[in-house]
PDB file of C-alpha atoms in Angstrom:
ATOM      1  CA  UNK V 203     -87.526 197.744 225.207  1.00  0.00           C
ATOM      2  CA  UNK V 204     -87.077 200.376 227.791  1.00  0.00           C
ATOM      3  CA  UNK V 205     -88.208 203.769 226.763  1.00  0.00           C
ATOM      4  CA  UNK V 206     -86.761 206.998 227.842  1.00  0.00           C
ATOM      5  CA  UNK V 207     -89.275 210.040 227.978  1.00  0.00           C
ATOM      6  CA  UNK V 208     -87.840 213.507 228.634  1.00  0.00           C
ATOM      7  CA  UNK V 209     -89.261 217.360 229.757  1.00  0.00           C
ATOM      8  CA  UNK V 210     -89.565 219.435 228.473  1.00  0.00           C
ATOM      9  CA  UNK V 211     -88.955 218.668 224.641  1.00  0.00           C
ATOM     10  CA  UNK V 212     -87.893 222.830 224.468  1.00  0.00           C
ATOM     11  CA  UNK V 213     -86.799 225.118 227.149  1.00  0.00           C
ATOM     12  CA  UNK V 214     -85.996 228.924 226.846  1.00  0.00           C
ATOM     13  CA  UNK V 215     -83.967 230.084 229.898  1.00  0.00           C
ATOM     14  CA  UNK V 216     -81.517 233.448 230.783  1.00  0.00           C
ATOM     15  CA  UNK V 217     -77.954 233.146 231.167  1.00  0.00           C
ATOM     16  CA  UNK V 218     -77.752 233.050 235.391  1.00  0.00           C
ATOM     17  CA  UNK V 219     -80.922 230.957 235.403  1.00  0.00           C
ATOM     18  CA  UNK V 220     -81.017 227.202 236.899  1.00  0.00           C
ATOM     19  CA  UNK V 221     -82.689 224.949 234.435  1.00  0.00           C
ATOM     20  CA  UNK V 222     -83.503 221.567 235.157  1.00  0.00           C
ATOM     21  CA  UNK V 223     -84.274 218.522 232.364  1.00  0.00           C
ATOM     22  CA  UNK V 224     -85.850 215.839 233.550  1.00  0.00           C
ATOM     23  CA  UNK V 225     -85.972 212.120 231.846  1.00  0.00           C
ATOM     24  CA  UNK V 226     -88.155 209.030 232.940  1.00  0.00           C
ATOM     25  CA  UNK V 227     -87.139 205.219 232.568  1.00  0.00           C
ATOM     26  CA  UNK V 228     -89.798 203.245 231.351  1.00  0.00           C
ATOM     27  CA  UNK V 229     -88.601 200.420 234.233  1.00  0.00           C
ATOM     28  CA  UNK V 230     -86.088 200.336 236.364  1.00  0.00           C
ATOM     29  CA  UNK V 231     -82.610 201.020 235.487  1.00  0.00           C
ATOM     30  CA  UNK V 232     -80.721 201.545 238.670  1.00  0.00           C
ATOM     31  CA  UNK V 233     -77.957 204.562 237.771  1.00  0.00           C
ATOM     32  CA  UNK V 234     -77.072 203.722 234.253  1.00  0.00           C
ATOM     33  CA  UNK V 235     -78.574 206.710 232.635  1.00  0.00           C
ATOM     34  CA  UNK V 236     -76.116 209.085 230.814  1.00  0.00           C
ATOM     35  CA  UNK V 237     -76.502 212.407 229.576  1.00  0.00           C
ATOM     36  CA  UNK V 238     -75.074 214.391 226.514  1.00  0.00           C
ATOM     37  CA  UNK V 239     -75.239 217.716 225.206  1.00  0.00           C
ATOM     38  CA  UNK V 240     -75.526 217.698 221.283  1.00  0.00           C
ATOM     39  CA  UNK V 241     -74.741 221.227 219.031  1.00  0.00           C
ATOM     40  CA  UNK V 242     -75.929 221.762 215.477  1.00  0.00           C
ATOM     41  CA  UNK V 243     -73.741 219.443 212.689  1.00  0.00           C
ATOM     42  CA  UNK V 244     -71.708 217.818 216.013  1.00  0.00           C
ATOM     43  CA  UNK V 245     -71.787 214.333 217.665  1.00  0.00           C
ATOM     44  CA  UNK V 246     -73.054 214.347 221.142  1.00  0.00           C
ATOM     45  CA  UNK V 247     -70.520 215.186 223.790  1.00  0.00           C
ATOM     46  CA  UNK V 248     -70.609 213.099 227.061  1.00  0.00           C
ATOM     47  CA  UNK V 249     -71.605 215.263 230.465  1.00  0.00           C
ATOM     48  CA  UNK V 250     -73.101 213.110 232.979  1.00  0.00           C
ATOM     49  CA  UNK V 251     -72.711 209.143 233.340  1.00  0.00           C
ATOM     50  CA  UNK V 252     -73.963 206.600 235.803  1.00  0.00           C
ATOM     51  CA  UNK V 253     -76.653 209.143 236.791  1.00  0.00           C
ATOM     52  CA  UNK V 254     -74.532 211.810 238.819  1.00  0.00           C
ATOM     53  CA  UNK V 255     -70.487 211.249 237.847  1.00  0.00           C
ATOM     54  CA  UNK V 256     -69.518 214.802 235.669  1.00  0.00           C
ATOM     55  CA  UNK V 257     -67.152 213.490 232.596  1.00  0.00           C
ATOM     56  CA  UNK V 258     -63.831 214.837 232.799  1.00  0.00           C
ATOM     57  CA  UNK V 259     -63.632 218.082 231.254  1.00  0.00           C
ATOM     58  CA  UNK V 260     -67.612 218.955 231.436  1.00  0.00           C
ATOM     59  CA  UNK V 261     -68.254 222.045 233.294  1.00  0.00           C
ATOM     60  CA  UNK V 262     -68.855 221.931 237.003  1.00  0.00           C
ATOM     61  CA  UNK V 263     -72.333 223.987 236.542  1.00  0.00           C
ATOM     62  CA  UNK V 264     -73.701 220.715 234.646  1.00  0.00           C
ATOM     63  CA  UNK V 265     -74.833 217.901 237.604  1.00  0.00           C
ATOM     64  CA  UNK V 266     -77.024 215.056 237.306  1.00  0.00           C
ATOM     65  CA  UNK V 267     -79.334 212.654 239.883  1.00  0.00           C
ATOM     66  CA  UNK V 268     -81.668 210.227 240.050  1.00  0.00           C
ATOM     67  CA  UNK V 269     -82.352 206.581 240.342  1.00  0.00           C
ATOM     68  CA  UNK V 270     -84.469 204.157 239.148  1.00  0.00           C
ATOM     69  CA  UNK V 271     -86.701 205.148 236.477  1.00  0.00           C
ATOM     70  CA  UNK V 272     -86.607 209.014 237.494  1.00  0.00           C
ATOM     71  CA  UNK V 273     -83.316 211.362 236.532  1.00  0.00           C
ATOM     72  CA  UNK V 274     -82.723 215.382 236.059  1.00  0.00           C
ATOM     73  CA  UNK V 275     -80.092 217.315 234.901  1.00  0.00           C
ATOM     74  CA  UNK V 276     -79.229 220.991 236.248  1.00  0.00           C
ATOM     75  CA  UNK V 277     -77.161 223.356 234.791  1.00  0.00           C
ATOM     76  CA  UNK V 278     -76.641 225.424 237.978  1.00  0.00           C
ATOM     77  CA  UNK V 279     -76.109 228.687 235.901  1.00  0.00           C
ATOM     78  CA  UNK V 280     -76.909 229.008 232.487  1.00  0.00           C
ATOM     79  CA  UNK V 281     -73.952 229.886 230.059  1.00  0.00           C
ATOM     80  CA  UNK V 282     -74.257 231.326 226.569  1.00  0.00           C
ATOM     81  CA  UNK V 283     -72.434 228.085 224.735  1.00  0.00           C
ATOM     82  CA  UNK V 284     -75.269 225.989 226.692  1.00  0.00           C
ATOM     83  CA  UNK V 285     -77.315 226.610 224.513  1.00  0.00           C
ATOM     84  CA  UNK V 286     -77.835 223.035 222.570  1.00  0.00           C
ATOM     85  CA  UNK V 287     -79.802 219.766 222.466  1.00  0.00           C
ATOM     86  CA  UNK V 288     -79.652 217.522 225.233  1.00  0.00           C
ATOM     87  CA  UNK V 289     -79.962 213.885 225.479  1.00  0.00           C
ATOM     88  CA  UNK V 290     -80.814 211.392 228.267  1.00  0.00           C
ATOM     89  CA  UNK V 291     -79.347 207.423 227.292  1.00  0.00           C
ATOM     90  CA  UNK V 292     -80.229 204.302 229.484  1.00  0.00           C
ATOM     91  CA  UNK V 293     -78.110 201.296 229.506  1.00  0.00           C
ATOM     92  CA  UNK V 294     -79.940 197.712 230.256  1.00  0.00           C
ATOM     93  CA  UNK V 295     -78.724 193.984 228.994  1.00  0.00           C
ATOM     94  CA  UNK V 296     -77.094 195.212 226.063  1.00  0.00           C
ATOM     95  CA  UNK V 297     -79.852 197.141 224.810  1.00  0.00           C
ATOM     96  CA  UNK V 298     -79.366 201.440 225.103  1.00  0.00           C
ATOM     97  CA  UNK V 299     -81.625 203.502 224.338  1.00  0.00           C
ATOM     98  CA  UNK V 300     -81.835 207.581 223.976  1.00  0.00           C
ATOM     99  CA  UNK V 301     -84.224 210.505 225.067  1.00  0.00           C
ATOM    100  CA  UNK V 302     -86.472 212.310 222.343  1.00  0.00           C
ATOM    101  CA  UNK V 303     -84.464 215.422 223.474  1.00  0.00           C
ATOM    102  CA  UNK V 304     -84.753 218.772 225.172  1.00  0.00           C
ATOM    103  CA  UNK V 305     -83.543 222.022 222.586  1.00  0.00           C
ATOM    104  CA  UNK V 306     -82.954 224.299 225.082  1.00  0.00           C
ATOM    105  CA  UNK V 307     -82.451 227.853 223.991  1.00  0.00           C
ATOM    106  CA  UNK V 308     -80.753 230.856 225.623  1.00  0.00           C
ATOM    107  CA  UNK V 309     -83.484 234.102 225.751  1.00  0.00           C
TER     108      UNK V 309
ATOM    109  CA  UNK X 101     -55.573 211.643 221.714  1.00  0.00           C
ATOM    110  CA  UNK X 102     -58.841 209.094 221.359  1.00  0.00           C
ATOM    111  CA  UNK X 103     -59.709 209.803 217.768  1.00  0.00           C
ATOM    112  CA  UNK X 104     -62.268 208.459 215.704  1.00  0.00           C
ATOM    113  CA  UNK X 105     -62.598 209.179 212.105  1.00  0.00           C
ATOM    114  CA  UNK X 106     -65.162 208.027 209.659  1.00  0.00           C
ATOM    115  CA  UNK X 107     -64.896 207.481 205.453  1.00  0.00           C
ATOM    116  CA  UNK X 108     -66.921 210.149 203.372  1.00  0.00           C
ATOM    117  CA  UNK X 109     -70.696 210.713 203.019  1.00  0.00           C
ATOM    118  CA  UNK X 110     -72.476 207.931 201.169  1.00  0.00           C
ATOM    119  CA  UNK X 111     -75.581 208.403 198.488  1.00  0.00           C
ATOM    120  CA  UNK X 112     -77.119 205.432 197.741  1.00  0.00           C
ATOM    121  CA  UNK X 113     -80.591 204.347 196.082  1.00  0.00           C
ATOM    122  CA  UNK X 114     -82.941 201.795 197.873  1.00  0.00           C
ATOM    123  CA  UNK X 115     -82.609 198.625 197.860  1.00  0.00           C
ATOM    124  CA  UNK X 116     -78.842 199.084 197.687  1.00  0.00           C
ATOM    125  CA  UNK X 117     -75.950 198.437 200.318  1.00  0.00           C
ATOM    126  CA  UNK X 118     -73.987 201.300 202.375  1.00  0.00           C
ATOM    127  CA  UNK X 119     -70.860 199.960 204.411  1.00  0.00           C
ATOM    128  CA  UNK X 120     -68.993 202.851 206.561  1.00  0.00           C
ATOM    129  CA  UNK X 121     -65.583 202.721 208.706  1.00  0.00           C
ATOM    130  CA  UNK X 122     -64.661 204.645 211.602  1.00  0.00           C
ATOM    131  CA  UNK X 123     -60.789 204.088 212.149  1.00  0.00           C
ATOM    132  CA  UNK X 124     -59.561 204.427 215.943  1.00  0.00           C
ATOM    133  CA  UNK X 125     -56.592 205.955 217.413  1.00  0.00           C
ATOM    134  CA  UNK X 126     -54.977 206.926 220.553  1.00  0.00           C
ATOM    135  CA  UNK X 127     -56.106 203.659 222.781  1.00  0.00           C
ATOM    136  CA  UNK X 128     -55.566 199.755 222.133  1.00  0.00           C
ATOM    137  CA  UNK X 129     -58.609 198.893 219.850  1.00  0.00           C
ATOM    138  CA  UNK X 130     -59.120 195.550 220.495  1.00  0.00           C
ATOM    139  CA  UNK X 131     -59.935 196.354 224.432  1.00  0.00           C
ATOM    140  CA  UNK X 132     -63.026 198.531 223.848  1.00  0.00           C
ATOM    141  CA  UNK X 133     -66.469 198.070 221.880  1.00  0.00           C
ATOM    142  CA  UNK X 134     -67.428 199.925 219.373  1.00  0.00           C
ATOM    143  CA  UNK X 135     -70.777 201.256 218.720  1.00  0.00           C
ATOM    144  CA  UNK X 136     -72.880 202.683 216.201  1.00  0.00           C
ATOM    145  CA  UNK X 137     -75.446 205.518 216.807  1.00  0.00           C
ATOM    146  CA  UNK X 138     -77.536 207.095 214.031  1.00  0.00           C
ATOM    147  CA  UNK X 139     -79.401 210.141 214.039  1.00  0.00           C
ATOM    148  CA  UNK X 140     -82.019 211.099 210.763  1.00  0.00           C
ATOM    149  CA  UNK X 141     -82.478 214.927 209.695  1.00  0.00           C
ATOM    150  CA  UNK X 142     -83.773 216.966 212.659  1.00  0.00           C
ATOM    151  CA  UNK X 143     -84.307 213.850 215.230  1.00  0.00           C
ATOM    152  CA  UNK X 144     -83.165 211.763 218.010  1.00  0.00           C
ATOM    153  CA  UNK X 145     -80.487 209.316 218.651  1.00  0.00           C
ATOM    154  CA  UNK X 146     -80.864 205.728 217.692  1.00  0.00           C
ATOM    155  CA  UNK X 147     -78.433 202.963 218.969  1.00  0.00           C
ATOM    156  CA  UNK X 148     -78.174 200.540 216.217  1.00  0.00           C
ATOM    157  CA  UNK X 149     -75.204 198.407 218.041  1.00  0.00           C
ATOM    158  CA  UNK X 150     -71.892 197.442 218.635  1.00  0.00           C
ATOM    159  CA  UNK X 151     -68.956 194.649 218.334  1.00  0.00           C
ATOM    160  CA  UNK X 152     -66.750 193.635 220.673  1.00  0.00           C
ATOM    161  CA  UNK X 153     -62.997 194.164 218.410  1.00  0.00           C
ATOM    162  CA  UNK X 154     -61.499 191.162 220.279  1.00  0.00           C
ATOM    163  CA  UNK X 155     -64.034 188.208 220.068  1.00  0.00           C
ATOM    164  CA  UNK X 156     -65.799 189.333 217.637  1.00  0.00           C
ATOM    165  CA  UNK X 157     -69.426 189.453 219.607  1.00  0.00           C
ATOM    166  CA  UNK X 158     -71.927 191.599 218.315  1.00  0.00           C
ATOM    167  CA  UNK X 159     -75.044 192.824 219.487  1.00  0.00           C
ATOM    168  CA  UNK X 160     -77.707 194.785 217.885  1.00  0.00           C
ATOM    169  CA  UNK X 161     -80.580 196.933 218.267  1.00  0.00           C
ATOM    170  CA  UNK X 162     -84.067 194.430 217.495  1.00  0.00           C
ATOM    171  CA  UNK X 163     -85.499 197.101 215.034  1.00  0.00           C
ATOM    172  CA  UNK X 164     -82.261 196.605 212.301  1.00  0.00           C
ATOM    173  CA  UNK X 165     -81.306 193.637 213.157  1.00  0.00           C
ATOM    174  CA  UNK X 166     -81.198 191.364 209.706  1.00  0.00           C
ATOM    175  CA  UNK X 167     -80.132 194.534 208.067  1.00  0.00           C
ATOM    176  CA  UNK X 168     -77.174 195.957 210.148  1.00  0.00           C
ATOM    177  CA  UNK X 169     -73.974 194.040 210.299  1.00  0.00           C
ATOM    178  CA  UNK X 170     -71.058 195.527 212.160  1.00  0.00           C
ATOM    179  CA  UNK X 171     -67.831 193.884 212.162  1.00  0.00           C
ATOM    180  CA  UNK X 172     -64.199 194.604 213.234  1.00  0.00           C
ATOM    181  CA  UNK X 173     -60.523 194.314 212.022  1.00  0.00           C
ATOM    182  CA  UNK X 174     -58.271 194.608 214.739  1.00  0.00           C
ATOM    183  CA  UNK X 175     -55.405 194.731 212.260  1.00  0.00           C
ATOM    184  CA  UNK X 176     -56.374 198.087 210.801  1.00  0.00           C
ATOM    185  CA  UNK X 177     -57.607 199.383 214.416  1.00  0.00           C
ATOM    186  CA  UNK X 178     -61.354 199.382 212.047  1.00  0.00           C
ATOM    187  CA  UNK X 179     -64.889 199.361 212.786  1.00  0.00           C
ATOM    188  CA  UNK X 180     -67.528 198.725 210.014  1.00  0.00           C
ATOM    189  CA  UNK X 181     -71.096 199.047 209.814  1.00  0.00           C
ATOM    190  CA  UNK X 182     -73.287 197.896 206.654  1.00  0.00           C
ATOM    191  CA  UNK X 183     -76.442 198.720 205.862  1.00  0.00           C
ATOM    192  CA  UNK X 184     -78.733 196.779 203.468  1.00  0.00           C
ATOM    193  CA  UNK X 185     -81.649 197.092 201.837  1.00  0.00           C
ATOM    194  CA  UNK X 186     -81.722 200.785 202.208  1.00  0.00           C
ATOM    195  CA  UNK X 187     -84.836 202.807 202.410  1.00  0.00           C
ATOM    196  CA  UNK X 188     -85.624 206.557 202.786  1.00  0.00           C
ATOM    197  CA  UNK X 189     -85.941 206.006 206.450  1.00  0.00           C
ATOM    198  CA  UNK X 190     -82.486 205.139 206.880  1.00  0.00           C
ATOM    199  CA  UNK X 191     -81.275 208.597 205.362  1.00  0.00           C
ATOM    200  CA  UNK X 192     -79.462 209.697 208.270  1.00  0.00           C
ATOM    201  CA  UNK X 193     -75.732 210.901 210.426  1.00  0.00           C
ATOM    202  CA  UNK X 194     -74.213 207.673 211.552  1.00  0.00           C
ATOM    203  CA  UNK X 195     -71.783 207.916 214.441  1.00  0.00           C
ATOM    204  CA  UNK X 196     -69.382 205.579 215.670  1.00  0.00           C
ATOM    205  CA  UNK X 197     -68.617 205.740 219.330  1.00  0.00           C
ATOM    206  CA  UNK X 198     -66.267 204.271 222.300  1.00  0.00           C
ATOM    207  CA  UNK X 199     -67.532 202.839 225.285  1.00  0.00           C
ATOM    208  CA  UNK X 200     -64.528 202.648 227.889  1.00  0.00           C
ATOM    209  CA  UNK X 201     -66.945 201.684 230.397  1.00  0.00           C
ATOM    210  CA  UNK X 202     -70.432 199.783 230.520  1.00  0.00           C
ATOM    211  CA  UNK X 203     -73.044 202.196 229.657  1.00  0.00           C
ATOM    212  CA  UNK X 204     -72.164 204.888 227.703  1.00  0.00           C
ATOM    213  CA  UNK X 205     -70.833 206.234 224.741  1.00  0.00           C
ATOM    214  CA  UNK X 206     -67.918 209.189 225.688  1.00  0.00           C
ATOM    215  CA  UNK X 207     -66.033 209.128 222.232  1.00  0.00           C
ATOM    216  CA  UNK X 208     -67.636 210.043 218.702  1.00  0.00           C
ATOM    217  CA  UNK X 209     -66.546 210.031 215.589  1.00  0.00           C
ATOM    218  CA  UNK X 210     -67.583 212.942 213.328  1.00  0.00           C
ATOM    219  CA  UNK X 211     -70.071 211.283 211.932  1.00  0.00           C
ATOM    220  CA  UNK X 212     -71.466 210.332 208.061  1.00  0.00           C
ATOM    221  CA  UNK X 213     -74.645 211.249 205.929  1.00  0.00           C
ATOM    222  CA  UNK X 214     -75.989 209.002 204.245  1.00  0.00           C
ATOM    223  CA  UNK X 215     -78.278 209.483 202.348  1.00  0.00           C
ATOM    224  CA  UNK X 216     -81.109 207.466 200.079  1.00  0.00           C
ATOM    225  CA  UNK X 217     -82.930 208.657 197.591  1.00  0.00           C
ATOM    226  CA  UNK X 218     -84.053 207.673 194.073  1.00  0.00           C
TER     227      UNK X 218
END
C-alpha cells in the first residue's frame, strides 16, 4: 500500500500569513493526490484535485503542486474560517489512501 | 443539488452486524461510484471502499476486506455498507462519498457514528 506522510501534523499561523502543508507519496503517484479541508463534526470538503486543479467553489487563496511522490498546499493568505484539519488523499489501482493530517490553527 | 444523506447513528455490541445507507440525489446514481470513508474519534481518514451502482463491482480496502460488504440498489438511488464482526476499533464516523471523476471523493454525506461498546 502506498502511504501518505504529511508536515507538519500542527501549524499555528496569523491571518495574512502564507502557510504551506506539505505531503509525501510513499511511490510514485503521478498527479492524483487530492486535498481536503475537514472542520470539527463535518465531512471533508474537496479543495485541490489532481495535484493543482482548485474545486469549484474553493477559495482562490487555496493552490496546490507537486508530482510524483512530493505535493504542498498554500493558502496564499490565511483567513479566519481556515482554520481546520487538512487532508492529503492519493489515488493508485483502486486503492486511496489519506494523510495523518495537519490541524492548523489561526494565532 | 448533489445530496447525500445517511440513516441514524448505530450502537452496536461486538461481535454484532451494523449495515448503513446513504441515499443520493441530484445526479443519475447508477453513473457514479460510491465510496465509503471512515474516520474513529479524534483521527484520520480511512478508505474502506466503494461499488460501482451499475455493474455491481466492488472494491475494497485489504485491511476490512472479509468484513465490509458494500452493495447498491439502483432502484432506490441507495448505497449500503455492512459491517461485521464489530469490535471497539471500528467505533467510528462513516461517510459515504461521490467520485465524479477518478481519484477523489468531492461529495459527502453527513456522516454516521457508530459506535461499539459492551
Amino acid at each position: 500500500d502506498i502511504q501518505m506522510t504529511q508536515s507538519p501534523s500542527t501549524i499555528s499561523a496569523s491571518v495574512g500569513d502564507r502557510v504551506t502543508i506539505t505531503c509525501r507519496a510513499s511511490q510514485g503517484i503521478s498527479g492524483w493526490l487530492a486535498w481536503y479541508q475537514q472542520k470539527p463534526g463535518k465531512a471533508p470538503k474537496l479543495l485541490i484535485y489532481e495535484a493543482s486543479t482548485l474545486q469549484s467553489g474553493a477559495p482562490s487563496r487555496f493552490s496546490g503542486s507537486g508530482s510524483g511522490t512530493d505535493f504542498t498546499l498554500t493558502i496564499s493568505s490565511l483567513q479566519p474560517d481556515d482554520s481546520a484539519t487538512y487532508y492529503c488523499q492519493q489515488y493508485n489501482s483502486y486503492s486511496y489512501t489519506f494523510g495523518q493530517g495537519t490541524k492548523l490553527e489561526i494565532k | 443539488e448533489v445530496q447525500l444523506i445517511q440513516s441514524g447513528p448505530e450502537v452496536k455490541k461486538p461481535g454484532a452486524t451494523v449495515k448503513m445507507s446513504c441515499k443520493a440525489s441530484g445526479y443519475i446514481f447508477s453513473d457514479y461510484n460510491i465510496h465509503w470513508v471512515r474516520q474513529a474519534p479524534g483521527k484520520g481518514l480511512e478508505w474502506l471502499g466503494f461499488v460501482d451502482p451499475q455493474y455491481r463491482d466492488t472494491f475494497y480496502n485489504e485491511k476490512v476486506r472479509g468484513r465490509v460488504t458494500i452493495t447498491a440498489d439502483t432502484s432506490l438511488d441507495t448505497a449500503y455498507i455492512e459491517v461485521s464482526g464489530l469490535r471497539s476499533a471500528d467505533t467510528a464516523v462513516y461517510y459515504c462519498a461521490t467520485a465524479f471523476s477518478t481519484g477523489y471523493f468531492d461529495y459527502w454525506g453527513q456522516g454516521v457514528l457508530v459506535t461499539v461498546s459492551s
